[in-house]
PDB file of C-alpha atoms in Angstrom:
ATOM      1  CA  LEU A   1     -20.374  13.947 -59.519  1.00 42.00           C
ATOM      2  CA  VAL A   2     -17.643  12.059 -60.531  1.00 43.00           C
ATOM      3  CA  GLY A   3     -17.502   8.655 -59.197  1.00 46.00           C
ATOM      4  CA  ASP A   4     -15.133   7.597 -62.497  1.00 47.00           C
ATOM      5  CA  GLN A   5     -11.738   8.472 -60.331  1.00 46.00           C
ATOM      6  CA  ARG A   6     -10.479   7.625 -64.410  1.00 45.00           C
ATOM      7  CA  ILE A   7     -11.645  10.609 -65.522  1.00 46.00           C
ATOM      8  CA  GLU A   8      -8.458  13.068 -66.424  1.00 49.00           C
ATOM      9  CA  SER A   9      -9.106  16.728 -66.110  1.00 47.00           C
ATOM     10  CA  PRO A  10      -7.970  18.718 -69.239  1.00 45.00           C
ATOM     11  CA  PHE A  11      -6.746  21.617 -66.433  1.00 43.00           C
ATOM     12  CA  LEU A  12      -4.892  19.817 -63.930  1.00 45.00           C
ATOM     13  CA  ARG A  13      -0.529  20.205 -65.294  1.00 47.00           C
ATOM     14  CA  ASN A  14       1.632  21.025 -63.831  1.00 43.00           C
ATOM     15  CA  GLN A  15       0.971  22.131 -61.068  1.00 75.00           C
ATOM     16  CA  TYR A  16       1.315  21.047 -56.995  1.00 80.00           C
ATOM     17  CA  ASN A  17       0.337  18.129 -57.168  1.00 81.00           C
ATOM     18  CA  HIS A  18       2.301  15.940 -55.340  1.00 79.00           C
ATOM     19  CA  GLN A  19       4.797  17.845 -54.358  1.00 83.00           C
ATOM     20  CA  ASN A  20       5.207  16.826 -50.219  1.00 87.00           C
ATOM     21  CA  LEU A  21       3.545  19.800 -49.279  1.00 90.00           C
ATOM     22  CA  SER A  22       2.228  20.894 -45.807  1.00 93.00           C
ATOM     23  CA  THR A  23      -0.255  23.145 -43.884  1.00 95.00           C
ATOM     24  CA  ALA A  24       2.544  25.571 -43.608  1.00 94.00           C
ATOM     25  CA  ASP A  25       3.278  25.724 -47.610  1.00 90.00           C
ATOM     26  CA  ALA A  26      -0.191  26.248 -48.303  1.00 92.00           C
ATOM     27  CA  ILE A  27      -0.170  29.516 -45.743  1.00 92.00           C
ATOM     28  CA  PHE A  28       3.088  30.316 -47.642  1.00 89.00           C
ATOM     29  CA  LEU A  29       1.492  29.138 -51.670  1.00 87.00           C
ATOM     30  CA  SER A  30      -1.957  31.734 -50.310  1.00 90.00           C
ATOM     31  CA  PHE A  31       0.625  34.867 -50.054  1.00 88.00           C
ATOM     32  CA  SER A  32       2.374  34.343 -52.370  1.00 86.00           C
ATOM     33  CA  ILE A  33      -1.405  33.811 -54.404  1.00 85.00           C
ATOM     34  CA  GLU A  34      -2.131  37.125 -52.735  1.00 87.00           C
ATOM     35  CA  ALA A  35       0.333  39.330 -52.842  1.00 85.00           C
ATOM     36  CA  TRP A  36       0.842  38.673 -57.178  1.00 80.00           C
ATOM     37  CA  GLY A  37      -3.039  38.791 -57.879  1.00 75.00           C
ATOM     38  CA  PRO A  38      -5.176  38.864 -59.675  1.00 78.00           C
ATOM     39  CA  LEU A  39      -3.884  36.073 -61.167  1.00 77.00           C
ATOM     40  CA  PRO A  40      -4.788  34.041 -64.850  1.00 79.00           C
ATOM     41  CA  GLU A  41      -4.608  31.101 -64.102  1.00 78.00           C
ATOM     42  CA  VAL A  42      -7.344  28.505 -64.340  1.00 87.00           C
ATOM     43  CA  ALA A  43      -5.923  25.700 -62.635  1.00 88.00           C
ATOM     44  CA  LEU A  44      -4.865  25.538 -59.355  1.00 91.00           C
ATOM     45  CA  ASN A  45      -3.958  21.539 -58.410  1.00 91.00           C
ATOM     46  CA  CYS A  46      -2.532  20.104 -54.415  1.00 94.00           C
ATOM     47  CA  ARG A  47      -3.975  16.746 -55.058  1.00 94.00           C
ATOM     48  CA  ASP A  48      -2.464  14.589 -52.930  1.00 95.00           C
ATOM     49  CA  ASN A  49      -0.651  17.058 -50.149  1.00 95.00           C
ATOM     50  CA  ARG A  50      -1.376  16.971 -46.663  1.00 95.00           C
ATOM     51  CA  ILE A  51      -2.412  20.389 -46.398  1.00 96.00           C
ATOM     52  CA  GLY A  52      -5.282  19.607 -44.174  1.00 97.00           C
ATOM     53  CA  ASP A  53      -8.249  22.259 -43.684  1.00 98.00           C
ATOM     54  CA  GLY A  54      -5.986  24.902 -42.337  1.00 97.00           C
ATOM     55  CA  GLY A  55      -4.145  25.063 -45.979  1.00 97.00           C
ATOM     56  CA  VAL A  56      -8.000  24.761 -47.702  1.00 97.00           C
ATOM     57  CA  ALA A  57      -8.569  27.901 -45.390  1.00 97.00           C
ATOM     58  CA  ALA A  58      -5.714  29.630 -45.796  1.00 97.00           C
ATOM     59  CA  ILE A  59      -5.880  28.917 -50.119  1.00 95.00           C
ATOM     60  CA  SER A  60      -9.763  29.844 -49.697  1.00 96.00           C
ATOM     61  CA  GLY A  61      -9.076  32.623 -47.769  1.00 95.00           C
ATOM     62  CA  VAL A  62      -6.818  33.958 -51.194  1.00 93.00           C
ATOM     63  CA  LEU A  63      -9.254  32.659 -53.676  1.00 92.00           C
ATOM     64  CA  THR A  64     -10.249  35.925 -55.442  1.00 91.00           C
ATOM     65  CA  SER A  65      -6.816  36.572 -56.189  1.00 89.00           C
ATOM     66  CA  LEU A  66      -7.747  34.438 -58.979  1.00 89.00           C
ATOM     67  CA  PRO A  67     -10.594  35.507 -60.927  1.00 90.00           C
ATOM     68  CA  GLU A  68     -10.148  32.992 -63.760  1.00 90.00           C
ATOM     69  CA  LEU A  69     -10.225  29.516 -62.523  1.00 92.00           C
ATOM     70  CA  ARG A  70     -11.416  26.966 -64.171  1.00 93.00           C
ATOM     71  CA  CYS A  71      -9.980  24.275 -61.613  1.00 93.00           C
ATOM     72  CA  LEU A  72      -9.610  23.605 -57.924  1.00 95.00           C
ATOM     73  CA  SER A  73      -8.436  20.504 -56.995  1.00 95.00           C
ATOM     74  CA  LEU A  74      -7.827  19.274 -53.705  1.00 97.00           C
ATOM     75  CA  GLY A  75      -7.850  15.526 -53.788  1.00 96.00           C
ATOM     76  CA  ARG A  76      -6.609  13.575 -50.795  1.00 97.00           C
ATOM     77  CA  VAL A  77      -5.071  17.208 -48.852  1.00 97.00           C
ATOM     78  CA  GLY A  78      -7.160  15.750 -45.936  1.00 97.00           C
ATOM     79  CA  LEU A  79      -9.728  18.106 -45.823  1.00 98.00           C
ATOM     80  CA  GLY A  80     -12.084  17.704 -42.814  1.00 97.00           C
ATOM     81  CA  ASP A  81     -15.053  19.491 -42.304  1.00 96.00           C
ATOM     82  CA  ALA A  82     -13.402  22.720 -40.510  1.00 97.00           C
ATOM     83  CA  GLY A  83     -11.868  23.213 -43.719  1.00 97.00           C
ATOM     84  CA  MET A  84     -14.511  22.070 -46.097  1.00 96.00           C
ATOM     85  CA  HIS A  85     -17.246  24.476 -44.251  1.00 95.00           C
ATOM     86  CA  ILE A  86     -14.710  27.293 -44.747  1.00 96.00           C
ATOM     87  CA  LEU A  87     -14.097  26.734 -48.376  1.00 96.00           C
ATOM     88  CA  ALA A  88     -18.188  26.522 -48.981  1.00 94.00           C
ATOM     89  CA  THR A  89     -18.778  29.881 -47.400  1.00 94.00           C
ATOM     90  CA  SER A  90     -15.693  31.485 -49.764  1.00 94.00           C
ATOM     91  CA  LEU A  91     -17.407  29.385 -51.999  1.00 93.00           C
ATOM     92  CA  SER A  92     -20.760  30.607 -51.287  1.00 92.00           C
ATOM     93  CA  GLU A  93     -19.212  34.341 -51.551  1.00 92.00           C
ATOM     94  CA  GLY A  94     -19.118  34.241 -55.374  1.00 89.00           C
ATOM     95  CA  SER A  95     -14.862  33.948 -55.190  1.00 87.00           C
ATOM     96  CA  ILE A  96     -14.576  32.135 -58.306  1.00 91.00           C
ATOM     97  CA  PRO A  97     -17.921  31.901 -60.241  1.00 91.00           C
ATOM     98  CA  ARG A  98     -16.258  30.536 -63.397  1.00 93.00           C
ATOM     99  CA  LEU A  99     -14.828  26.822 -61.499  1.00 95.00           C
ATOM    100  CA  GLU A 100     -16.307  24.166 -63.652  1.00 94.00           C
ATOM    101  CA  GLU A 101     -14.381  21.282 -61.821  1.00 95.00           C
ATOM    102  CA  LEU A 102     -14.130  21.021 -58.737  1.00 96.00           C
ATOM    103  CA  TRP A 103     -12.218  17.480 -56.696  1.00 96.00           C
ATOM    104  CA  LEU A 104     -12.242  17.645 -53.783  1.00 97.00           C
ATOM    105  CA  ASP A 105     -11.917  13.307 -53.878  1.00 96.00           C
ATOM    106  CA  GLU A 106     -10.980  10.952 -50.850  1.00 97.00           C
ATOM    107  CA  ASN A 107     -10.895  13.324 -48.333  1.00 97.00           C
ATOM    108  CA  THR A 108     -12.640  12.667 -44.642  1.00 96.00           C
ATOM    109  CA  ILE A 109     -15.540  15.509 -45.064  1.00 95.00           C
ATOM    110  CA  GLY A 110     -18.970  15.324 -43.424  1.00 92.00           C
ATOM    111  CA  ASP A 111     -22.614  15.557 -44.143  1.00 92.00           C
ATOM    112  CA  SER A 112     -22.214  18.132 -42.286  1.00 89.00           C
ATOM    113  CA  SER A 113     -20.038  19.950 -44.053  1.00 91.00           C
ATOM    114  CA  ILE A 114     -21.522  18.910 -47.622  1.00 91.00           C
ATOM    115  CA  LYS A 115     -24.804  20.143 -46.888  1.00 87.00           C
ATOM    116  CA  SER A 116     -23.386  24.077 -46.131  1.00 87.00           C
ATOM    117  CA  PHE A 117     -21.652  23.469 -49.369  1.00 90.00           C
ATOM    118  CA  ALA A 118     -25.025  22.352 -50.512  1.00 89.00           C
ATOM    119  CA  SER A 119     -26.296  26.189 -49.877  1.00 85.00           C
ATOM    120  CA  SER A 120     -23.037  28.095 -51.995  1.00 86.00           C
ATOM    121  CA  ALA A 121     -23.593  25.520 -55.134  1.00 82.00           C
ATOM    122  CA  ARG A 122     -26.007  28.974 -57.109  1.00 80.00           C
ATOM    123  CA  ALA A 123     -22.461  31.113 -57.075  1.00 88.00           C
ATOM    124  CA  LEU A 124     -20.918  28.484 -58.917  1.00 90.00           C
ATOM    125  CA  PRO A 125     -23.004  28.663 -61.941  1.00 90.00           C
ATOM    126  CA  GLU A 126     -20.589  26.910 -64.532  1.00 92.00           C
ATOM    127  CA  MET A 127     -19.637  23.963 -62.324  1.00 91.00           C
ATOM    128  CA  ARG A 128     -20.024  20.282 -64.614  1.00 91.00           C
ATOM    129  CA  THR A 129     -17.216  18.379 -62.609  1.00 93.00           C
ATOM    130  CA  LEU A 130     -17.788  17.967 -59.037  1.00 93.00           C
ATOM    131  CA  ALA A 131     -15.309  14.650 -57.208  1.00 95.00           C
ATOM    132  CA  LEU A 132     -17.148  14.019 -53.782  1.00 94.00           C
ATOM    133  CA  HIS A 133     -16.226  10.462 -53.692  1.00 94.00           C
ATOM    134  CA  GLY A 134     -13.861   8.716 -51.520  1.00 95.00           C
ATOM    135  CA  ASN A 135     -15.565  10.481 -48.352  1.00 95.00           C
ATOM    136  CA  ASP A 136     -17.894   9.514 -45.068  1.00 90.00           C
ATOM    137  CA  LEU A 137     -21.211  11.068 -47.383  1.00 91.00           C
ATOM    138  CA  GLY A 138     -24.427   9.866 -46.238  1.00 91.00           C
ATOM    139  CA  ASP A 139     -27.998   9.749 -47.314  1.00 91.00           C
ATOM    140  CA  GLU A 140     -29.220  12.902 -46.609  1.00 88.00           C
ATOM    141  CA  ALA A 141     -25.962  14.936 -47.303  1.00 88.00           C
ATOM    142  CA  CYS A 142     -26.302  13.383 -51.501  1.00 89.00           C
ATOM    143  CA  THR A 143     -29.418  14.140 -51.525  1.00 90.00           C
ATOM    144  CA  ALA A 144     -29.378  18.283 -50.068  1.00 87.00           C
ATOM    145  CA  LEU A 145     -26.594  18.467 -52.921  1.00 89.00           C
ATOM    146  CA  ALA A 146     -27.975  17.320 -55.637  1.00 89.00           C
ATOM    147  CA  ASP A 147     -30.843  18.467 -55.070  1.00 88.00           C
ATOM    148  CA  ALA A 148     -29.120  22.231 -54.584  1.00 85.00           C
ATOM    149  CA  LEU A 149     -27.674  20.976 -57.949  1.00 82.00           C
ATOM    150  CA  MET A 150     -30.657  20.667 -59.799  1.00 83.00           C
ATOM    151  CA  ALA A 151     -32.579  23.869 -58.747  1.00 77.00           C
ATOM    152  CA  ASP A 152     -30.608  25.313 -61.363  1.00 59.00           C
ATOM    153  CA  ALA A 153     -30.509  22.937 -63.923  1.00 57.00           C
TER     154      ALA A 153
END
């Protein structure tokens, strides 16, 4: 778990961060990914956009077109519990098993969706970085997540 936002990923370069993307833009991006897939991309950086739950849901639906994905950055995108539940479902289906880094920081993710995500942790055997700082997470959800992550360690 990453608690220090100064850590930077070597994967996150020249992507879609800080592009003022909307939900509609994220949906268009997902259609493009699906049309071109499977793609050799190792990173998808959508940080600091306003794609919200709908945009995250659209991206979650095409993750199978990114089988080489190592880093997914959805920090500061307006991701809430609804979108997080959809992302967790996609991840639990093994859509991106090589994922090493998942950046979900500074959103509005709550306890119920983190508990849902915890159950999908086994589908991410390569994950080494999980950034959740700046969300509204309670002790119970953090404990459930830690237990799920430690079960496979």
